[in-house]
Amino acid sequence: MEEGMSEFCIRGGNSGSATGTKCGRWNPTTEQVKVLTDLFSSGLRTPSTDQIQKISNQLSFYGKIESKNVFYWFQNHKARERQKRRKVDNDVIRSENSISINSFTQNFTQLYQVSEPERVMETLQLFPLNSFGESESKNMRVHASDQCRDNTMFSYTVGEQMDHPPLDLRLSFM
Amino acid sequence: MEEGMSEFCIRGGNSGSATGTKCGRWNPTTEQVKVLTDLFSSGLRTPSTDQIQKISNQLSFYGKIESKNVFYWFQNHKARERQKRRKVDNDVIRSENSISINSFTQNFTQLYQVSEPERVMETLQLFPLNSFGESESKNMRVHASDQCRDNTMFSYTVGEQMDHPPLDLRLSFM
DNA sequence: GTAGTATGAATGAAGG
DNA sequence: CCTTCATTCATACTAC
C-alpha cells in the first residue's frame, strides 16, 4: 500500500524545526510556521489564490513548499482554532456546572489560555479598512462578514533576523 | 508550538492505573480507560461533539479530564486498531504467499475478530452516577453564511449575473 | 539510566 | 466550511 511513498526531501534549509525525517508530506520549518502564524494572527484567514501563491513563493525560501501546503495550513489552522475554542468553552461551562468532586483540583482547571493573546504586529501593515478582531463572543458566530476577501493589501515584514526578502502580498491590480 | 497547557493533575480517583505522577498530559485512570474501551467495543468509534461532552463529563468523576482527551482517545484508538489490522492483513498475505494453507485457521480468526458493527448508541448510560438528562444541543452552529464575495458592498450588480461561477479554486494548484 | 513500547497530542492532507 | 484519516512528535511507563 505504501510503496508509492517515495520522495525523500532533504529539507534543505531546515533549521531545527523537526527532526529531519524523510517526508512524504510537507514538514514546515520553524521559520515557515512563524510566518504563517504571524499572518494568521494578523487576521489573514482565507487567503486568495493569489495570496497563497505569493506566500508559498516567499516561504519557499526556507525550504520546499507548495501552494497547497499553504492552503491546507490556513484551512487547518482556522478550523482547529475554532474547534479548540469550542471544546474549551464547553469544558469550562461544564466544569462550572458540575459538582466537581475534588473541589480544589478543579479550581484552577482549565485556565487554558487560548494562546495568542496578541503580541504580534511586528511590522505588519495590513487591512486598510477592516478590523479583524477575531471574535470574542463565545457562542456567537455570526460576526458580520468573517472577513470578506477584502484584504486587498497585505504587506508583511519580519523585523527580526532578516535572512529573507520581506513578504509583500499586494495583489496584482494594486 | 506550545499552549500553556501544563497544569498538574492530582489524579483524583486513581486506583492503580499507573504510578501517580504529575502530568503534563492527560493520564487516564483505569476506570476511565475501562469506560472508554467499553464504549469503543460497543461500537462507538467517532463520538459526536455532544457525546464527547457527555462522556467527558461523566469521566471527570474519576479524575481530571477534558473533552479533547476523549476526542483524542477515540481518534487514536480507532487509528491504531486500524493500523494493527492493516499490519495483520499484510502478515496474512505474506504468509499466504509463502507457506500457505495450514495456518488458515489462525489467520481466519485474526481477520474476523476485529470487524465490527459500527453502530452508535446514544444511550450511554453506563454511568449511574449522574442524572443529567437534558440533551441540549448546545453546539448549534449558526452556519451563518458568511459568504461575502467580491460584491459585498456594491450590490447594485447588473442583473443577476455574478462575476464568475462559484468556482472551487482548490484544485488550481494541486 | 537507557532502550523499547504504549499512547496522548498534534497536524498535514483529503473528502464531502 | 466540517469531519476524518494517516503520520508523526512527545512523553509516561516498563523492562533490562
Short mmCIF file of C-alpha atoms (C1' of nucleotides) in Angstrom, two decimals:
data_model
loop_
_atom_site.label_atom_id
_atom_site.label_comp_id
_atom_site.label_asym_id
_atom_site.label_seq_id
_atom_site.Cartn_x
_atom_site.Cartn_y
_atom_site.Cartn_z
CA MET A 1 0.00 0.00 0.00
CA GLU A 2 2.56 2.49 0.94
CA GLU A 3 5.09 1.51 -1.59
CA GLY A 4 4.42 4.62 -3.54
CA MET A 5 5.66 6.72 -0.76
CA SER A 6 8.83 7.67 -2.47
CA GLU A 7 10.29 11.06 -2.23
CA PHE A 8 12.92 11.98 0.13
CA CYS A 9 13.17 15.55 0.93
CA ILE A 10 16.40 16.60 2.31
CA ARG A 11 14.93 19.59 3.86
CA GLY A 12 17.49 21.98 2.67
CA GLY A 13 17.40 24.91 4.96
CA ASN A 14 15.88 23.17 7.83
CA SER A 15 16.94 24.82 10.97
CA GLY A 16 15.72 22.89 13.85
CA SER A 17 12.10 22.61 13.04
CA ALA A 18 11.54 18.98 13.40
CA THR A 19 13.72 16.02 13.17
CA GLY A 20 14.74 15.92 9.61
CA THR A 21 12.84 12.93 8.54
CA LYS A 22 12.10 11.54 5.24
CA CYS A 23 8.89 13.13 4.29
CA GLY A 24 6.08 12.16 2.14
CA ARG A 25 4.33 15.21 3.29
CA TRP A 26 5.28 18.74 3.88
CA ASN A 27 7.07 19.35 7.09
CA PRO A 28 7.28 23.04 7.68
CA THR A 29 10.33 24.65 9.07
CA THR A 30 10.09 26.85 12.11
CA GLU A 31 10.50 29.93 10.02
CA GLN A 32 7.73 28.91 7.74
CA VAL A 33 5.49 28.25 10.66
CA LYS A 34 6.35 31.54 12.20
CA VAL A 35 5.50 33.49 9.10
CA LEU A 36 2.27 31.62 8.63
CA THR A 37 1.32 32.08 12.23
CA ASP A 38 2.05 35.75 12.08
CA LEU A 39 -0.04 36.12 9.00
CA PHE A 40 -2.84 34.28 10.67
CA SER A 41 -2.76 36.24 13.83
CA SER A 42 -2.68 39.33 11.75
CA GLY A 43 -6.07 38.45 10.58
CA LEU A 44 -5.49 36.53 7.41
CA ARG A 45 -7.75 33.57 7.45
CA THR A 46 -8.64 32.58 3.97
CA PRO A 47 -6.01 33.76 1.56
CA SER A 48 -6.95 34.06 -2.03
CA THR A 49 -5.23 32.07 -4.65
CA ASP A 50 -3.03 34.98 -5.42
CA GLN A 51 -2.05 35.39 -1.85
CA ILE A 52 -1.42 31.72 -1.50
CA GLN A 53 0.86 31.84 -4.44
CA LYS A 54 2.79 34.73 -3.05
CA ILE A 55 3.07 33.31 0.39
CA SER A 56 4.15 29.99 -0.94
CA ASN A 57 6.65 31.62 -3.15
CA GLN A 58 8.14 33.54 -0.30
CA LEU A 59 8.19 30.63 2.02
CA SER A 60 9.99 28.51 -0.48
CA PHE A 61 12.99 30.44 0.60
CA TYR A 62 13.07 28.40 3.74
CA GLY A 63 12.53 25.07 2.15
CA LYS A 64 10.41 23.00 -0.05
CA ILE A 65 6.83 24.06 -0.08
CA GLU A 66 3.88 24.03 -2.38
CA SER A 67 0.87 26.22 -2.68
CA LYS A 68 -1.42 23.56 -1.45
CA ASN A 69 0.57 23.38 1.75
CA VAL A 70 -0.21 26.98 2.43
CA PHE A 71 -3.79 26.43 1.52
CA TYR A 72 -4.14 23.49 3.84
CA TRP A 73 -2.29 25.21 6.57
CA PHE A 74 -4.76 28.00 6.71
CA GLN A 75 -7.70 25.67 6.46
CA ASN A 76 -6.47 23.56 9.28
CA HIS A 77 -5.33 26.35 11.46
CA LYS A 78 -8.56 28.18 11.20
CA ALA A 79 -10.66 25.09 11.75
CA ARG A 80 -8.67 23.99 14.72
CA GLU A 81 -8.64 27.32 16.35
CA ARG A 82 -12.36 27.29 16.16
CA GLN A 83 -12.65 23.74 17.31
CA LYS A 84 -10.38 24.31 20.20
CA ARG A 85 -12.25 27.32 21.33
CA ARG A 86 -15.48 25.42 21.17
CA LYS A 87 -14.23 22.49 23.15
CA VAL A 88 -12.58 24.59 25.77
CA ASP A 89 -15.59 26.74 26.18
CA ASN A 90 -17.77 23.77 26.71
CA ASP A 91 -15.38 22.29 29.17
CA VAL A 92 -15.34 25.42 31.19
CA ILE A 93 -19.07 25.60 31.19
CA ARG A 94 -19.35 22.00 32.16
CA SER A 95 -16.91 22.25 34.98
CA GLU A 96 -18.67 25.25 36.32
CA ASN A 97 -21.94 23.46 36.32
CA SER A 98 -20.85 20.13 37.60
CA ILE A 99 -20.38 19.36 41.19
CA SER A 100 -16.70 18.95 40.96
CA ILE A 101 -15.68 16.06 43.04
CA ASN A 102 -12.42 17.19 44.25
CA SER A 103 -13.10 20.82 44.68
CA PHE A 104 -9.77 22.45 44.59
CA THR A 105 -8.27 20.36 41.89
CA GLN A 106 -10.84 21.69 39.56
CA ASN A 107 -10.48 25.14 40.83
CA PHE A 108 -7.86 26.23 38.51
CA THR A 109 -8.63 23.66 35.99
CA GLN A 110 -8.66 24.86 32.52
CA LEU A 111 -7.01 28.13 32.52
CA TYR A 112 -6.10 27.16 29.12
CA GLN A 113 -5.24 30.41 27.64
CA VAL A 114 -6.12 30.06 24.07
CA SER A 115 -2.73 31.13 23.02
CA GLU A 116 -2.14 34.24 21.13
CA PRO A 117 -3.27 36.96 23.43
CA GLU A 118 -1.97 39.12 20.75
CA ARG A 119 1.65 40.17 20.91
CA VAL A 120 2.08 40.38 17.23
CA MET A 121 2.01 43.34 14.98
CA GLU A 122 5.64 43.41 14.47
CA THR A 123 5.71 45.16 11.25
CA LEU A 124 2.64 44.18 9.52
CA GLN A 125 0.78 46.65 7.53
CA LEU A 126 -2.49 45.30 6.59
CA PHE A 127 -6.12 45.75 6.21
CA PRO A 128 -6.57 49.30 5.31
CA LEU A 129 -10.17 49.21 6.30
CA ASN A 130 -11.10 46.25 8.29
CA SER A 131 -10.91 45.35 11.88
CA PHE A 132 -10.00 41.80 12.32
CA GLY A 133 -10.52 41.39 15.96
CA GLU A 134 -11.09 37.67 15.94
CA SER A 135 -14.34 37.04 17.61
CA GLU A 136 -14.60 37.38 21.30
CA SER A 137 -18.11 36.33 21.87
CA LYS A 138 -18.06 32.72 22.67
CA ASN A 139 -21.20 31.24 21.41
CA MET A 140 -21.88 33.61 18.70
CA ARG A 141 -20.60 33.00 15.35
CA VAL A 142 -22.28 35.49 13.23
CA HIS A 143 -19.81 38.23 13.15
CA ALA A 144 -20.79 40.07 10.12
CA SER A 145 -18.65 39.00 7.33
CA ASP A 146 -15.92 36.95 8.73
CA GLN A 147 -13.56 38.75 6.60
CA CYS A 148 -14.58 39.19 3.10
CA ARG A 149 -11.69 38.68 0.87
CA ASP A 150 -11.17 42.35 1.21
CA ASN A 151 -7.65 42.35 2.34
CA THR A 152 -6.51 43.69 -0.90
CA MET A 153 -3.31 44.79 0.53
CA PHE A 154 -1.27 42.70 2.74
CA SER A 155 2.23 43.55 3.45
CA TYR A 156 4.24 41.59 5.82
CA THR A 157 7.66 42.12 7.10
CA VAL A 158 9.61 40.36 9.68
CA GLY A 159 11.51 42.64 11.86
CA GLU A 160 13.92 40.26 13.32
CA GLN A 161 16.60 38.27 11.72
CA MET A 162 16.21 39.23 8.17
CA ASP A 163 17.61 36.49 6.09
CA HIS A 164 14.88 36.63 3.66
CA PRO A 165 13.07 39.03 1.49
CA PRO A 166 10.14 40.75 3.06
CA LEU A 167 6.83 39.28 2.31
CA ASP A 168 4.69 41.54 0.30
CA LEU A 169 1.42 40.19 -0.75
CA ARG A 170 -0.07 43.08 -2.54
CA LEU A 171 -2.44 41.96 -5.12
CA SER A 172 -1.62 42.43 -8.69
CA PHE A 173 -4.05 45.14 -9.51
CA MET A 174 -2.96 47.42 -6.80
CA MET B 1 4.32 25.50 19.48
CA GLU B 2 3.08 25.23 22.93
CA GLU B 3 -0.06 26.20 24.51
CA GLY B 4 0.18 26.96 28.11
CA MET B 5 -1.14 23.60 28.86
CA SER B 6 0.74 22.43 31.79
CA GLU B 7 -1.18 22.25 34.96
CA PHE B 8 -0.92 19.23 37.03
CA CYS B 9 -3.39 16.69 37.97
CA ILE B 10 -3.81 15.07 41.27
CA ARG B 11 -5.31 12.10 39.72
CA GLY B 12 -8.34 12.07 41.87
CA GLY B 13 -9.83 8.64 41.69
CA ASN B 14 -6.73 6.94 40.60
CA SER B 15 -6.79 3.37 41.56
CA GLY B 16 -3.73 1.72 40.37
CA SER B 17 -3.59 2.76 36.80
CA ALA B 18 -0.08 3.90 36.74
CA THR B 19 2.23 5.42 39.16
CA GLY B 20 0.62 8.62 40.05
CA THR B 21 2.90 11.13 38.58
CA LYS B 22 2.44 14.73 37.96
CA CYS B 23 1.35 15.05 34.45
CA GLY B 24 1.79 17.46 31.68
CA ARG B 25 -0.62 15.47 29.67
CA TRP B 26 -3.72 13.61 30.46
CA ASN B 27 -3.13 10.31 32.03
CA PRO B 28 -6.29 8.31 32.21
CA THR B 29 -7.19 6.27 35.20
CA THR B 30 -8.00 2.63 34.83
CA GLU B 31 -11.66 3.36 35.28
CA GLN B 32 -11.58 5.94 32.59
CA VAL B 33 -9.80 3.60 30.25
CA LYS B 34 -12.24 0.88 31.02
CA VAL B 35 -15.23 3.01 30.26
CA LEU B 36 -13.70 4.29 27.09
CA THR B 37 -12.75 0.83 26.00
CA ASP B 38 -16.22 -0.44 26.73
CA LEU B 39 -17.73 2.31 24.71
CA PHE B 40 -15.38 1.55 21.90
CA SER B 41 -16.09 -2.13 21.90
CA SER B 42 -19.75 -1.30 21.98
CA GLY B 43 -19.29 0.15 18.59
CA LEU B 44 -18.72 3.77 19.32
CA ARG B 45 -15.93 4.94 17.17
CA THR B 46 -16.39 8.55 16.35
CA PRO B 47 -18.44 10.24 19.02
CA SER B 48 -20.09 13.47 18.16
CA THR B 49 -19.28 16.61 20.00
CA ASP B 50 -22.29 16.06 22.13
CA GLN B 51 -21.29 12.58 23.06
CA ILE B 52 -17.78 13.67 23.74
CA GLN B 53 -19.08 16.23 26.13
CA LYS B 54 -21.19 13.75 27.97
CA ILE B 55 -18.51 11.15 28.15
CA SER B 56 -16.01 13.65 29.32
CA ASN B 57 -18.37 14.95 31.88
CA GLN B 58 -19.02 11.51 33.25
CA LEU B 59 -15.41 10.53 33.24
CA SER B 60 -14.48 13.59 35.17
CA PHE B 61 -15.82 11.75 38.14
CA TYR B 62 -12.75 9.58 38.06
CA GLY B 63 -10.30 12.34 37.61
CA LYS B 64 -9.37 15.34 35.66
CA ILE B 65 -10.27 15.11 32.05
CA GLU B 66 -11.12 17.38 29.20
CA SER B 67 -13.24 16.74 26.21
CA LYS B 68 -10.32 16.91 23.91
CA ASN B 69 -8.85 13.97 25.76
CA VAL B 70 -11.86 11.93 24.88
CA PHE B 71 -11.70 13.15 21.36
CA TYR B 72 -8.08 12.18 21.00
CA TRP B 73 -8.61 8.89 22.71
CA PHE B 74 -11.11 7.78 20.18
CA GLN B 75 -9.08 9.10 17.32
CA ASN B 76 -6.04 7.24 18.45
CA HIS B 77 -7.78 4.09 19.43
CA LYS B 78 -9.54 3.81 16.14
CA ALA B 79 -6.48 4.66 14.17
CA ARG B 80 -4.32 2.20 15.99
CA GLU B 81 -6.75 -0.58 15.69
CA ARG B 82 -6.89 0.06 12.00
CA GLN B 83 -3.16 0.20 11.86
CA LYS B 84 -2.90 -3.06 13.69
CA ARG B 85 -5.38 -4.68 11.43
CA ARG B 86 -3.52 -3.48 8.43
CA LYS B 87 -0.39 -5.00 9.72
CA VAL B 88 -2.11 -8.27 10.38
CA ASP B 89 -3.52 -8.27 6.93
CA ASN B 90 -0.13 -7.82 5.48
CA ASP B 91 1.18 -10.65 7.54
CA VAL B 92 -1.64 -12.80 6.34
CA ILE B 93 -0.94 -12.00 2.78
CA ARG B 94 2.67 -12.68 3.23
CA SER B 95 2.09 -15.97 4.89
CA GLU B 96 -0.39 -16.93 2.26
CA ASN B 97 2.13 -16.20 -0.37
CA SER B 98 4.87 -18.09 1.27
CA ILE B 99 3.80 -21.04 3.28
CA SER B 100 0.13 -21.31 2.94
CA ILE B 101 -2.62 -23.41 3.84
CA ASN B 102 -2.47 -24.94 7.19
CA SER B 103 -2.31 -21.80 9.11
CA PHE B 104 -5.56 -20.54 7.79
CA THR B 105 -7.44 -21.10 10.99
CA GLN B 106 -5.27 -18.67 12.77
CA ASN B 107 -5.46 -16.17 10.02
CA PHE B 108 -9.16 -16.53 9.92
CA THR B 109 -9.60 -15.57 13.50
CA GLN B 110 -7.25 -12.69 13.15
CA LEU B 111 -9.11 -11.37 10.21
CA TYR B 112 -12.55 -11.57 11.51
CA GLN B 113 -12.40 -10.79 15.10
CA VAL B 114 -11.89 -7.16 14.54
CA SER B 115 -14.66 -6.28 12.26
CA GLU B 116 -17.46 -4.63 13.99
CA PRO B 117 -20.96 -3.43 13.53
CA GLU B 118 -20.46 0.26 13.56
CA ARG B 119 -23.50 1.27 15.42
CA VAL B 120 -23.85 4.26 17.52
CA MET B 121 -25.52 4.01 20.78
CA GLU B 122 -26.80 7.19 22.07
CA THR B 123 -27.80 5.66 25.32
CA LEU B 124 -24.55 5.52 27.03
CA GLN B 125 -25.91 5.46 30.47
CA LEU B 126 -23.40 3.09 31.78
CA PHE B 127 -22.80 5.55 34.50
CA PRO B 128 -25.38 5.64 37.18
CA LEU B 129 -23.81 8.44 38.97
CA ASN B 130 -25.08 11.50 37.34
CA SER B 131 -28.59 12.17 36.41
CA PHE B 132 -28.20 14.86 33.88
CA GLY B 133 -30.81 14.19 31.35
CA GLU B 134 -31.03 17.07 29.08
CA SER B 135 -29.56 16.58 25.74
CA GLU B 136 -29.26 20.13 24.85
CA SER B 137 -27.68 20.52 21.57
CA LYS B 138 -25.70 23.41 22.73
CA ASN B 139 -23.49 23.00 19.89
CA MET B 140 -25.70 24.70 17.50
CA ARG B 141 -23.72 26.07 14.78
CA VAL B 142 -25.21 29.02 13.19
CA HIS B 143 -23.52 28.32 9.99
CA ALA B 144 -24.04 31.85 9.13
CA SER B 145 -23.26 32.02 5.56
CA ASP B 146 -20.53 34.48 5.69
CA GLN B 147 -20.15 34.20 2.07
CA CYS B 148 -19.30 37.62 1.06
CA ARG B 149 -17.66 37.56 -2.19
CA ASP B 150 -16.47 40.50 -4.08
CA ASN B 151 -19.82 42.07 -4.43
CA THR B 152 -20.47 42.81 -0.87
CA MET B 153 -20.83 46.48 -0.92
CA PHE B 154 -21.70 47.48 -4.34
CA SER B 155 -24.63 45.29 -4.81
CA TYR B 156 -26.30 47.17 -7.47
CA THR B 157 -24.97 44.43 -9.63
CA VAL B 158 -26.20 44.27 -13.07
CA GLY B 159 -28.92 41.78 -13.36
CA GLU B 160 -28.26 38.52 -11.68
CA GLN B 161 -25.00 37.83 -13.16
CA MET B 162 -22.30 37.13 -10.80
CA ASP B 163 -18.87 37.87 -11.89
CA HIS B 164 -18.00 34.29 -12.05
CA PRO B 165 -19.44 30.97 -11.22
CA PRO B 166 -18.74 29.65 -7.77
CA LEU B 167 -15.55 28.08 -8.70
CA ASP B 168 -13.68 26.00 -6.26
CA LEU B 169 -10.16 27.05 -6.54
CA ARG B 170 -8.91 24.20 -4.55
CA LEU B 171 -7.65 22.30 -7.49
CA SER B 172 -5.99 25.13 -9.19
CA PHE B 173 -2.68 24.47 -7.64
CA MET B 174 -2.72 20.81 -6.95
"C1'" DG C 1 19.73 5.18 33.06
"C1'" DT C 2 18.83 3.50 28.70
"C1'" DA C 3 16.11 1.15 25.31
"C1'" DG C 4 11.78 -0.04 23.94
"C1'" DT C 5 6.94 0.33 23.94
"C1'" DA C 6 2.24 2.28 24.75
"C1'" DT C 7 -0.26 6.08 23.98
"C1'" DG C 8 -1.53 11.23 24.39
"C1'" DA C 9 -1.24 15.16 21.33
"C1'" DA C 10 -0.60 17.47 17.11
"C1'" DT C 11 -1.09 18.33 12.38
"C1'" DG C 12 -0.69 17.58 7.17
"C1'" DA C 13 -3.83 16.01 3.79
"C1'" DA C 14 -8.11 14.92 1.95
"C1'" DG C 15 -13.08 14.08 1.25
"C1'" DG C 16 -17.61 15.68 1.26
"C1'" DC D 1 -16.59 25.14 5.91
"C1'" DC D 2 -16.67 20.39 8.69
"C1'" DT D 3 -15.08 15.81 9.56
"C1'" DT D 4 -11.97 12.10 9.20
"C1'" DC D 5 -7.66 9.54 8.21
"C1'" DA D 6 -2.66 8.88 8.33
"C1'" DT D 7 1.64 10.01 10.25
"C1'" DT D 8 4.38 11.85 13.22
"C1'" DC D 9 6.10 14.04 17.62
"C1'" DA D 10 6.33 13.78 22.63
"C1'" DT D 11 6.09 11.68 26.80
"C1'" DA D 12 4.73 8.22 30.51
"C1'" DC D 13 5.67 3.76 31.65
"C1'" DT D 14 8.17 -0.65 31.74
"C1'" DA D 15 11.90 -3.70 31.44
"C1'" DC D 16 16.55 -4.59 31.34
#
